[in-house]
Coordinates of C-alpha atoms in Angstrom, one line a residue:
M1 CA -33.4 55.7 29.8
C2 CA -29.5 56.0 29.4
S3 CA -26.7 54.7 32.2
R4 CA -24.1 57.4 33.3
A5 CA -21.7 55.0 31.5
S6 CA -23.7 55.9 28.1
R7 CA -24.2 59.1 28.2
V8 CA -21.2 59.7 28.9
W9 CA -20.1 57.7 25.6
I10 CA -21.8 59.4 23.8
A11 CA -21.2 62.8 24.2
F12 CA -17.2 61.5 24.0
S13 CA -18.0 59.3 20.1
S14 CA -19.7 63.5 18.9
Y15 CA -16.4 65.0 20.0
L16 CA -15.0 62.1 17.5
T17 CA -16.6 62.3 15.5
S18 CA -17.1 65.9 14.8
F19 CA -13.0 65.8 13.4
F20 CA -13.9 63.1 10.4
F21 CA -17.7 64.2 9.2
P22 CA -19.7 67.7 9.2
P23 CA -21.9 69.0 11.8
A24 CA -25.0 67.1 10.7
A25 CA -24.1 63.9 9.7
G26 CA -21.7 63.6 13.8
F27 CA -24.6 63.5 15.1
A28 CA -25.7 60.5 14.1
A29 CA -23.0 58.9 13.8
A30 CA -22.5 59.0 17.9
F31 CA -25.7 57.3 18.2
F32 CA -24.3 54.8 15.6
F33 CA -21.4 54.3 17.5
A34 CA -23.3 53.7 20.7
A35 CA -25.6 51.6 19.8
F36 CA -22.5 49.6 18.8
F37 CA -21.5 50.4 21.3
L38 CA -24.0 49.3 23.9
A39 CA -25.2 45.9 21.6
A40 CA -22.1 44.2 21.5
I41 CA -18.5 45.3 22.8
I42 CA -20.3 45.9 26.8
P43 CA -22.1 43.2 26.9
S44 CA -19.5 40.9 25.2
F45 CA -17.4 41.9 27.5
F46 CA -19.0 41.7 31.3
S47 CA -20.9 39.0 30.6
G48 CA -17.3 36.3 30.0
F49 CA -19.5 33.3 26.9
A50 CA -17.3 30.6 26.0
S51 CA -16.5 29.7 23.1
D52 CA -19.9 27.5 21.8
G53 CA -19.9 23.7 22.8
P54 CA -21.9 21.5 24.6
P55 CA -22.7 22.9 28.7
V56 CA -20.2 21.2 31.2
R57 CA -21.6 20.5 35.1
D58 CA -20.6 23.4 37.3
P59 CA -21.3 21.2 40.3
C60 CA -21.6 24.4 42.4
A61 CA -24.0 26.2 40.1
T62 CA -28.4 24.9 40.6
R63 CA -28.5 22.8 37.4
T64 CA -31.6 23.1 34.6
T65 CA -32.5 21.1 32.0
L66 CA -34.6 22.6 29.0
G67 CA -36.8 20.3 26.6
A68 CA -36.1 20.6 22.6
A69 CA -39.7 22.1 21.0
P70 CA -41.7 19.4 19.1
E71 CA -40.4 19.9 15.7
T72 CA -36.5 18.9 16.5
G73 CA -37.3 15.3 17.1
G74 CA -34.9 14.9 20.1
S75 CA -32.0 14.9 16.7
A76 CA -31.5 19.1 16.7
D77 CA -28.0 20.9 15.9
V78 CA -27.8 22.6 19.6
R79 CA -24.6 25.0 20.2
S80 CA -24.3 26.7 23.8
K81 CA -23.3 29.7 25.6
R82 CA -22.6 29.8 28.9
A83 CA -21.8 32.6 30.8
I84 CA -21.7 34.6 34.9
R85 CA -23.6 37.9 35.3
G86 CA -24.2 38.3 38.9
G87 CA -23.3 34.6 40.6
G88 CA -25.8 33.3 38.2
L89 CA -25.1 30.4 35.2
L90 CA -27.1 32.8 32.0
E91 CA -26.8 30.3 29.3
E92 CA -28.2 30.4 25.9
R93 CA -28.8 27.6 23.2
S94 CA -30.2 26.8 19.5
V95 CA -31.8 24.5 18.9
G96 CA -33.2 23.4 15.7
G97 CA -33.3 27.7 15.0
C98 CA -34.9 27.9 18.0
S99 CA -33.4 30.3 20.7
L100 CA -33.7 28.8 24.3
E101 CA -32.4 31.1 27.2
W102 CA -32.9 30.9 30.6
A103 CA -31.1 31.7 33.6
I104 CA -30.1 30.1 36.6
R105 CA -29.2 30.9 40.4
R106 CA -27.0 29.1 42.0
D107 CA -28.1 27.7 46.2
R108 CA -25.4 27.4 48.1
Q109 CA -24.2 26.2 52.0
A110 CA -23.3 28.8 54.6
G111 CA -19.7 27.8 54.9
E112 CA -19.3 25.5 51.8
T113 CA -15.8 25.7 49.6
R114 CA -16.0 26.8 46.6
S115 CA -15.0 24.3 43.8
P116 CA -13.3 24.9 41.2
G117 CA -14.3 27.2 38.1
D118 CA -17.7 28.0 39.9
P119 CA -18.2 32.5 39.1
A120 CA -17.3 33.8 42.8
E121 CA -20.7 35.1 45.2
P122 CA -21.7 38.4 44.1
A123 CA -21.1 41.0 45.6
G124 CA -23.8 41.6 48.4
G125 CA -23.6 38.7 49.6
R126 CA -25.1 35.2 48.8
P127 CA -27.8 34.8 46.3
P128 CA -31.0 34.5 46.3
A129 CA -32.7 30.3 46.1
G130 CA -33.9 28.5 43.6
G131 CA -34.1 29.8 40.3
F132 CA -36.0 31.0 36.8
E133 CA -36.5 29.6 32.8
R134 CA -37.6 31.5 29.9
S135 CA -37.6 30.7 26.0
T136 CA -39.4 31.7 23.1
C137 CA -39.7 29.7 20.0
R138 CA -40.9 30.1 16.3
N139 CA -41.3 28.4 13.6
P140 CA -43.7 27.9 10.9
T141 CA -46.4 25.8 13.4
G142 CA -46.9 28.2 15.8
E143 CA -44.3 29.0 19.2
V144 CA -43.9 26.9 22.1
A145 CA -43.0 29.0 25.2
L146 CA -41.2 27.4 28.5
G147 CA -41.7 29.6 31.6
P148 CA -40.8 32.2 33.0
R149 CA -41.4 30.3 36.2
A150 CA -41.6 30.9 39.8
P151 CA -37.8 30.1 41.3
L152 CA -38.3 26.5 44.0
P153 CA -36.4 27.7 47.1
I154 CA -34.4 24.6 48.6
P155 CA -32.1 25.8 51.6
G156 CA -29.7 24.3 52.6
S157 CA -29.1 23.0 49.3
R158 CA -26.8 23.2 46.1
Q159 CA -29.3 21.7 43.6
A160 CA -32.8 22.2 42.0
W161 CA -33.7 20.3 39.3
Y162 CA -36.2 21.6 36.7
L163 CA -38.3 19.2 34.3
P164 CA -38.9 21.2 30.2
A165 CA -42.1 22.1 30.3
L166 CA -43.1 22.6 27.3
R167 CA -46.2 24.7 26.4
P168 CA -48.2 24.8 23.3
F169 CA -50.0 27.6 21.8
R170 CA -51.6 28.4 19.1
N171 CA -52.5 24.6 18.4
P172 CA -55.4 23.8 16.5
A173 CA -58.9 22.6 18.0
L174 CA -58.4 18.4 18.9
D175 CA -61.0 17.0 15.8
P176 CA -63.4 16.1 18.2
T177 CA -63.6 12.6 16.4
Y178 CA -60.0 11.7 18.6
V179 CA -62.2 12.2 21.9
S180 CA -63.3 9.1 23.0
E181 CA -66.5 9.7 24.3
I182 CA -65.6 8.6 28.2
N183 CA -62.8 12.0 27.5
R184 CA -66.2 14.8 25.7
D185 CA -66.5 16.9 29.0
V186 CA -63.5 17.6 30.3
K187 CA -61.6 20.5 29.8
P188 CA -57.9 21.4 29.7
A189 CA -56.6 21.7 33.1
A190 CA -57.2 26.0 34.6
P191 CA -54.4 28.3 35.8
G192 CA -53.1 26.7 38.9
E193 CA -55.2 23.3 38.7
F194 CA -52.1 20.8 38.9
A195 CA -49.1 22.3 40.6
P196 CA -45.3 20.8 39.8
V197 CA -44.9 18.2 42.1
S198 CA -41.6 18.0 44.6
L199 CA -39.6 14.6 44.5
G200 CA -36.5 16.6 46.4
P201 CA -34.3 19.1 44.6
I202 CA -36.1 17.7 41.3
L203 CA -39.5 19.6 39.8
A204 CA -41.9 17.6 37.3
D205 CA -43.5 20.7 35.0
P206 CA -46.3 18.9 34.1
P207 CA -45.8 16.5 36.5
V208 CA -45.6 13.2 34.2
V209 CA -43.8 10.4 34.4
L210 CA -42.6 7.8 31.7
A211 CA -42.8 4.5 33.9
P212 CA -39.7 1.8 33.6
M213 CA -40.4 -0.7 31.4
A214 CA -38.3 -3.8 31.2
G215 CA -37.1 -3.7 27.7
I216 CA -38.9 -1.4 26.2
T217 CA -37.5 2.6 28.1
N218 CA -34.5 2.8 27.0
A219 CA -31.9 5.5 26.4
P220 CA -33.0 5.9 22.7
F221 CA -36.7 5.4 23.8
R222 CA -36.6 7.6 26.4
R223 CA -34.9 10.5 23.9
L224 CA -37.3 9.8 21.4
C225 CA -40.3 10.4 24.0
R226 CA -38.0 13.3 25.8
S227 CA -38.3 15.5 22.2
F228 CA -42.0 15.8 22.4
G229 CA -42.6 17.2 25.5
A230 CA -42.1 17.5 29.4
G231 CA -41.7 14.3 31.8
L232 CA -40.0 12.6 34.2
Y233 CA -38.4 9.8 32.4
V234 CA -37.3 6.6 34.4
S235 CA -35.2 4.1 32.9
E236 CA -35.8 0.1 32.5
M237 CA -35.5 -1.9 35.7
I238 CA -31.6 -2.1 36.5
T239 CA -30.9 -5.1 39.0
A240 CA -29.0 -4.7 42.2
R241 CA -27.0 -7.3 42.4
A242 CA -26.0 -7.2 38.8
L243 CA -25.0 -3.5 39.4
V244 CA -22.8 -3.8 42.2
E245 CA -20.8 -7.2 40.1
R246 CA -20.4 -4.6 37.5
N247 CA -21.8 -7.3 34.9
A248 CA -21.4 -5.4 31.5
K249 CA -24.9 -5.6 30.1
T250 CA -26.4 -4.1 33.3
M251 CA -23.8 -1.5 32.9
H252 CA -24.4 -0.9 29.7
L253 CA -28.2 0.2 30.6
A254 CA -27.8 2.4 33.1
E255 CA -26.0 4.4 31.5
F256 CA -27.7 7.6 30.1
D257 CA -27.6 9.7 26.9
P258 CA -24.9 12.7 27.7
D259 CA -27.8 15.5 28.1
E260 CA -30.1 13.7 29.7
S261 CA -31.6 14.7 32.9
P262 CA -32.5 13.6 34.8
R263 CA -30.7 10.3 34.7
S264 CA -33.9 9.0 36.6
L265 CA -32.9 5.2 36.7
Q266 CA -35.4 2.4 38.3
L267 CA -33.5 0.0 40.8
Y268 CA -35.3 -3.7 41.3
G269 CA -34.1 -5.6 44.8
V270 CA -34.4 -8.4 47.2
D271 CA -32.1 -7.8 49.3
P272 CA -30.9 -5.0 51.8
H273 CA -27.5 -5.5 51.0
Y274 CA -27.0 -5.3 47.7
V275 CA -30.1 -3.0 47.0
G276 CA -27.7 -0.5 50.0
E277 CA -24.1 -1.9 47.8
A278 CA -26.3 -0.3 44.3
T279 CA -27.2 2.6 45.9
K280 CA -23.6 3.9 46.9
L281 CA -22.8 2.8 43.8
L282 CA -25.1 5.1 41.1
V283 CA -24.4 7.9 44.0
G284 CA -21.1 8.1 44.4
E285 CA -20.0 7.8 40.9
D286 CA -22.4 10.6 40.1
R287 CA -24.9 8.4 37.3
V288 CA -28.1 9.1 39.0
D289 CA -29.9 12.3 40.3
H290 CA -33.1 10.1 41.1
I291 CA -34.3 6.5 42.1
D292 CA -36.4 4.8 42.0
M293 CA -37.7 1.3 43.2
N294 CA -39.6 -1.9 42.0
F295 CA -42.7 -2.9 44.1
G296 CA -44.9 -4.7 41.4
C297 CA -43.1 -6.6 39.3
P298 CA -46.2 -9.5 38.8
V299 CA -44.0 -11.4 36.8
R300 CA -43.9 -15.6 37.9
K301 CA -40.8 -16.3 37.6
V302 CA -40.3 -12.9 40.0
T303 CA -43.5 -13.8 42.8
R304 CA -42.2 -17.4 43.0
K305 CA -38.8 -16.8 44.3
G306 CA -40.7 -13.9 46.6
G307 CA -39.9 -10.6 45.2
G308 CA -41.1 -8.0 43.4
A309 CA -45.4 -7.7 43.4
A310 CA -45.3 -10.0 46.5
I311 CA -41.9 -7.9 48.7
P312 CA -44.7 -5.9 49.6
A313 CA -46.7 -8.6 51.0
K314 CA -44.5 -8.7 53.5
P315 CA -43.7 -5.4 55.2
R316 CA -41.3 -6.2 57.3
L317 CA -39.0 -7.0 53.9
L318 CA -40.5 -3.9 52.2
E319 CA -39.2 -1.4 54.8
S320 CA -35.9 -2.7 55.3
I321 CA -35.3 -3.0 51.5
V322 CA -36.4 0.8 50.8
R323 CA -34.2 1.5 54.3
A324 CA -31.8 1.1 52.8
A325 CA -32.1 2.1 49.1
V326 CA -32.6 5.9 51.3
K327 CA -29.3 5.4 54.1
N328 CA -27.4 5.1 51.1
A329 CA -28.9 7.2 48.5
G330 CA -28.3 10.8 50.6
D331 CA -30.0 14.0 49.0
I332 CA -30.7 11.7 45.8
P333 CA -34.0 10.7 46.0
V334 CA -35.5 8.0 46.3
T335 CA -39.1 7.1 44.6
I336 CA -41.4 3.7 44.9
K337 CA -43.9 2.0 42.4
F338 CA -46.2 -1.4 43.5
R339 CA -49.1 -2.2 43.1
M340 CA -52.6 -2.8 44.8
G341 CA -52.0 -5.9 46.0
I342 CA -50.7 -9.9 45.8
Q343 CA -54.8 -9.9 44.2
D344 CA -58.8 -9.4 45.6
D345 CA -58.4 -10.6 48.6
W346 CA -55.0 -9.8 49.3
M347 CA -54.4 -5.7 49.5
T348 CA -51.3 -4.8 50.5
F349 CA -50.8 -0.9 48.5
L350 CA -52.2 1.4 52.4
E351 CA -49.6 0.1 54.3
T352 CA -46.6 0.2 51.1
G353 CA -47.8 3.7 51.6
R354 CA -47.2 4.1 54.7
I355 CA -43.9 2.5 55.3
A356 CA -42.4 4.7 52.1
E357 CA -43.3 7.9 53.7
A358 CA -42.2 7.0 57.3
E359 CA -38.6 6.0 55.7
G360 CA -38.8 8.7 53.6
V361 CA -39.0 8.0 50.5
K362 CA -39.9 10.9 48.1
A363 CA -43.4 10.1 46.7
I364 CA -45.0 7.3 45.7
A365 CA -46.3 5.5 42.7
L366 CA -49.7 3.1 42.2
H367 CA -50.8 0.9 39.7
A368 CA -54.2 0.5 39.9
R369 CA -54.1 -2.9 39.8
T370 CA -53.1 -6.9 41.6
A371 CA -50.6 -8.9 40.3
A372 CA -53.7 -11.5 39.5
Q373 CA -55.0 -9.0 37.6
L374 CA -51.6 -8.4 35.2
Y375 CA -52.5 -6.5 32.8
D376 CA -56.1 -7.6 32.7
G377 CA -59.6 -5.4 32.5
E378 CA -59.3 -1.6 34.1
A379 CA -58.1 -0.2 36.5
D380 CA -58.7 0.9 39.9
W381 CA -58.6 4.4 40.2
N382 CA -60.7 4.2 44.0
A383 CA -57.9 2.8 44.7
I384 CA -55.5 5.7 43.4
G385 CA -57.4 8.2 45.6
E386 CA -57.9 5.4 49.1
L387 CA -53.9 6.1 49.2
K388 CA -54.4 9.7 48.7
Q389 CA -56.7 9.8 51.3
A390 CA -53.8 7.6 53.3
V391 CA -50.7 8.8 52.6
T392 CA -50.7 13.1 53.0
S393 CA -46.9 13.7 53.2
I394 CA -45.5 12.9 50.0
P395 CA -46.8 13.5 46.0
V396 CA -48.5 10.6 45.1
F397 CA -49.1 9.3 41.4
G398 CA -51.4 7.9 39.4
N399 CA -50.8 5.2 36.8
G400 CA -52.9 2.7 34.8
D401 CA -55.1 3.7 31.9
I402 CA -53.5 7.1 31.0
W403 CA -53.9 6.3 27.0
E404 CA -55.3 10.3 25.6
A405 CA -54.2 13.5 27.4
Y406 CA -57.2 14.0 28.9
D407 CA -56.9 10.4 31.5
A408 CA -54.7 11.8 32.3
L409 CA -56.8 15.3 34.0
R410 CA -59.3 12.8 34.7
M411 CA -57.9 10.9 36.9
M412 CA -56.8 12.8 39.5
R413 CA -59.7 15.3 39.1
A414 CA -61.1 12.2 40.2
T415 CA -58.4 10.7 42.9
G416 CA -56.9 14.2 43.6
C417 CA -53.4 12.0 42.7
D418 CA -50.3 14.8 42.2
G419 CA -49.5 12.8 39.2
V420 CA -48.9 10.7 36.5
V421 CA -47.4 7.8 35.6
V422 CA -47.7 6.8 31.8
G423 CA -46.6 3.2 30.2
R424 CA -48.4 1.7 27.7
G425 CA -50.0 4.8 26.4
C426 CA -46.9 5.6 25.3
L427 CA -46.0 2.1 23.6
G428 CA -46.2 3.5 19.5
R429 CA -46.6 6.8 20.6
P430 CA -43.8 9.2 22.2
W431 CA -46.5 11.5 20.9
L432 CA -48.7 11.4 23.5
F433 CA -46.2 13.0 26.1
R434 CA -46.5 16.3 23.4
D435 CA -50.5 16.9 24.6
L436 CA -50.2 16.2 28.1
A437 CA -47.7 19.0 28.1
A438 CA -50.6 20.5 25.9
V439 CA -53.3 20.0 28.3
F440 CA -51.7 20.3 31.7
A441 CA -50.6 23.9 30.5
G442 CA -54.7 24.5 29.4
E443 CA -54.4 23.7 26.0
A444 CA -56.3 21.1 23.6
P445 CA -53.6 19.1 21.9
P446 CA -52.9 18.9 18.4
D447 CA -54.4 15.7 15.9
P448 CA -52.0 12.9 16.1
P449 CA -49.5 12.4 13.2
K450 CA -50.4 10.7 9.8
F451 CA -49.2 7.9 8.9
G452 CA -46.5 10.1 7.2
E453 CA -45.3 11.7 10.3
V454 CA -45.5 8.4 11.8
I455 CA -43.0 6.6 9.4
E456 CA -40.8 9.6 9.7
T457 CA -40.8 8.7 13.6
M458 CA -39.9 5.0 13.4
R459 CA -37.3 5.8 11.5
T460 CA -35.6 7.8 14.1
H461 CA -36.2 5.7 16.7
A462 CA -34.9 2.7 15.1
R463 CA -31.9 5.0 14.1
L464 CA -31.4 5.4 17.6
L465 CA -31.4 2.1 18.1
C466 CA -29.1 1.2 16.5
E467 CA -26.9 3.6 17.3
W468 CA -26.8 2.5 21.1
I469 CA -26.9 -1.5 20.3
S470 CA -25.5 -2.3 17.2
E471 CA -27.5 -2.4 13.3
R472 CA -28.3 -6.8 14.3
V473 CA -29.6 -6.5 17.6
G474 CA -31.4 -3.1 17.8
I475 CA -33.5 -3.6 14.4
R476 CA -35.0 -6.2 16.7
D477 CA -35.4 -5.1 19.2
F478 CA -37.6 -2.6 17.4
R479 CA -39.5 -5.4 16.0
K480 CA -42.0 -5.0 18.6
H481 CA -41.8 -1.1 18.5
A482 CA -42.9 -1.2 14.8
T483 CA -45.9 -3.2 15.8
W484 CA -47.0 -0.9 18.1
Y485 CA -47.0 2.1 15.5
T486 CA -48.1 1.2 13.2
K487 CA -51.4 -1.1 15.1
G488 CA -55.3 0.2 13.8
F489 CA -54.2 2.1 10.7
P490 CA -56.7 0.3 7.6
G491 CA -54.2 -2.5 5.8
S492 CA -51.5 -2.2 8.7
T493 CA -51.8 -5.7 8.8
K494 CA -49.8 -6.3 5.6
M495 CA -47.7 -4.3 6.5
R496 CA -46.6 -6.2 10.5
D497 CA -46.2 -9.1 8.5
K498 CA -43.3 -7.6 7.0
L499 CA -41.7 -5.6 10.6
I500 CA -42.2 -8.5 12.6
R501 CA -39.2 -10.1 10.3
I502 CA -37.3 -6.8 9.2
D503 CA -33.4 -7.5 9.8
S504 CA -31.9 -4.4 8.9
L505 CA -32.8 -0.2 8.7
A506 CA -32.3 -0.8 4.8
E507 CA -35.7 -2.9 5.0
L508 CA -37.1 -1.1 7.4
D509 CA -36.6 2.1 4.9
A510 CA -38.3 -0.2 2.5
I511 CA -41.5 -1.5 3.7
L512 CA -42.0 1.4 5.3
D513 CA -41.6 3.4 1.8
E514 CA -44.9 1.3 1.3
G515 CA -47.3 3.2 2.9
D516 CA -49.1 6.1 2.6
P517 CA -48.1 9.1 4.1
E518 CA -51.6 11.3 3.6
M519 CA -53.4 8.0 5.8
E520 CA -54.9 9.5 8.7
F521 CA -54.5 9.2 12.3
P522 CA -57.5 6.5 13.4
P523 CA -60.2 7.4 15.8
S524 CA -60.5 3.3 16.7
A525 CA -56.8 3.4 17.3
M526 CA -56.9 6.4 20.3
R527 CA -57.1 3.4 23.2
V528 CA -56.2 0.8 21.5
K529 CA -54.3 -1.4 23.9
R530 CA -50.4 -2.7 22.9
G531 CA -47.6 -4.1 24.9
K532 CA -48.7 -6.7 27.7
K533 CA -51.5 -8.7 26.8
G534 CA -54.9 -9.9 29.0
G535 CA -55.4 -12.4 30.4
T536 CA -55.4 -13.1 34.2
Q537 CA -52.7 -15.1 36.4
K538 CA -52.8 -17.2 39.7
V539 CA -50.0 -15.6 41.5
Q540 CA -47.1 -18.0 41.7
L541 CA -44.8 -17.6 45.8
P542 CA -43.0 -19.4 47.2
E543 CA -43.8 -23.0 48.9
G544 CA -45.0 -21.7 52.8
F545 CA -44.4 -17.6 52.1
R546 CA -47.5 -17.0 53.8
N547 CA -46.8 -19.1 57.5
D548 CA -44.8 -15.6 58.1
L549 CA -45.3 -12.3 56.9
Q550 CA -43.1 -10.7 58.9
D551 CA -40.6 -12.7 58.2
A552 CA -37.8 -9.6 57.0
T553 CA -34.9 -12.9 55.7
P554 CA -34.1 -11.8 51.6
P555 CA -34.9 -14.1 48.7
E556 CA -32.9 -16.4 47.8
A557 CA -32.1 -15.1 44.5
E558 CA -32.9 -12.4 41.8
E559 CA -34.8 -12.7 38.5
P560 CA -35.5 -9.6 35.6
G561 CA -39.2 -8.9 35.6
D562 CA -40.8 -6.3 33.2
G563 CA -41.7 -3.3 35.8
G564 CA -44.5 -4.2 36.6

């Protein structure tokens, strides 16, 4: 039905064109002018679109982030337009040829002053809280859609984050040979089976987190993973004291890509003072949107000084560290990650979970192994279920042995946990996040990539690293990734022998050119363990550590570890 303005314009156009066109053509011409006016002039006049360019941060607008389609590889040309409509923020983006659009409604506190550039309140009062997003991306491989999703109401909050939720449709059924025996009967998620997880103002949909891993989950790796699918991508471990002292290397590691959001950082500290000061710095300088804390590192040089996985064994010390972070974080959500305990006869995870819950932590994650286990054997998912039953007011995430997308669903169904944390399973396989997005959306994941696609992913990863830290350092850092990408492919041993010696991107390209791009991904490689080697340890602790476990005195020094 035409609006009154439309009818007036059509009538006016008919009158105007009668002077220039015969009567038979005048009516058609009027409709032409009316259509042009409605389609082009009116939207441009009222929308207030800015010129093409990257979105700028509006401190009073609800923030939204949207992931690129899998085909873009994270490096596609991104163009965006912004407009204010009815007190909400509308943004359109073109990512790799895909049209993406979402709308956001602001949620403002009563009596809050308007910041410069903030749109005026619409007539009729305060807009509803939360927001929604919608998007459709058509490409040669099918359709990828995002949303629509229900708004997330956050009373009194100024921000609401929506993590990208890639929902692949019409995926070809996964070849059964790529489904391990243990997952043969696992079905994709049913509609509404797994709810998004709220971490304060962050909505994780699907509830998937990239585990912080030292020397691995830097900005280039996070960017690569984000290009494949949805998730909350956490930085590698940042040491609190080095951050407070503004160590140059630490400050670089704590940086995020301009388009990375939410900005999620893992903080490690053993002293409540430095943890509190580091949190103040991160929040006060608007460097993060989420802080995760590491209490799971099992590395000997860390535990022998009473740090890492040893801290939960002293509950009063743990309590004071967590309290310092939460107190200084303000509205920024704090989460913690920890292990089951020191060893089989010294478990700490249930008390750790209760302390976190009492101190205001927004979610907890359990790596279902002890410090003595390191990364050996199988993760004990039963412990995740126990923790979920003991901690009921905040989300519980499970970590350990997520090698295939179906493992995540199997863990959540078996334990009742709210989400999963993915660590070694994505090493050399960042497309695991694409597969996870698919199964949580109720779809079968696609087949793993052929070697040609793996090669292109390797080239992209290596170039991102070299751009981030220099070619000399970046290419050497990529050596370990190269072994993970190629592990399991027939005849790849000789290639890996060359890859672990590369010193330039040119050398990498020359070696990869020798590979067969049509080689299928070997089914036997689906559960090949990458990263940390097997084997257990006797956990090294400070002398007299067990004499007074209620002692809250911080250890003398901080040592960087591996994130646990």
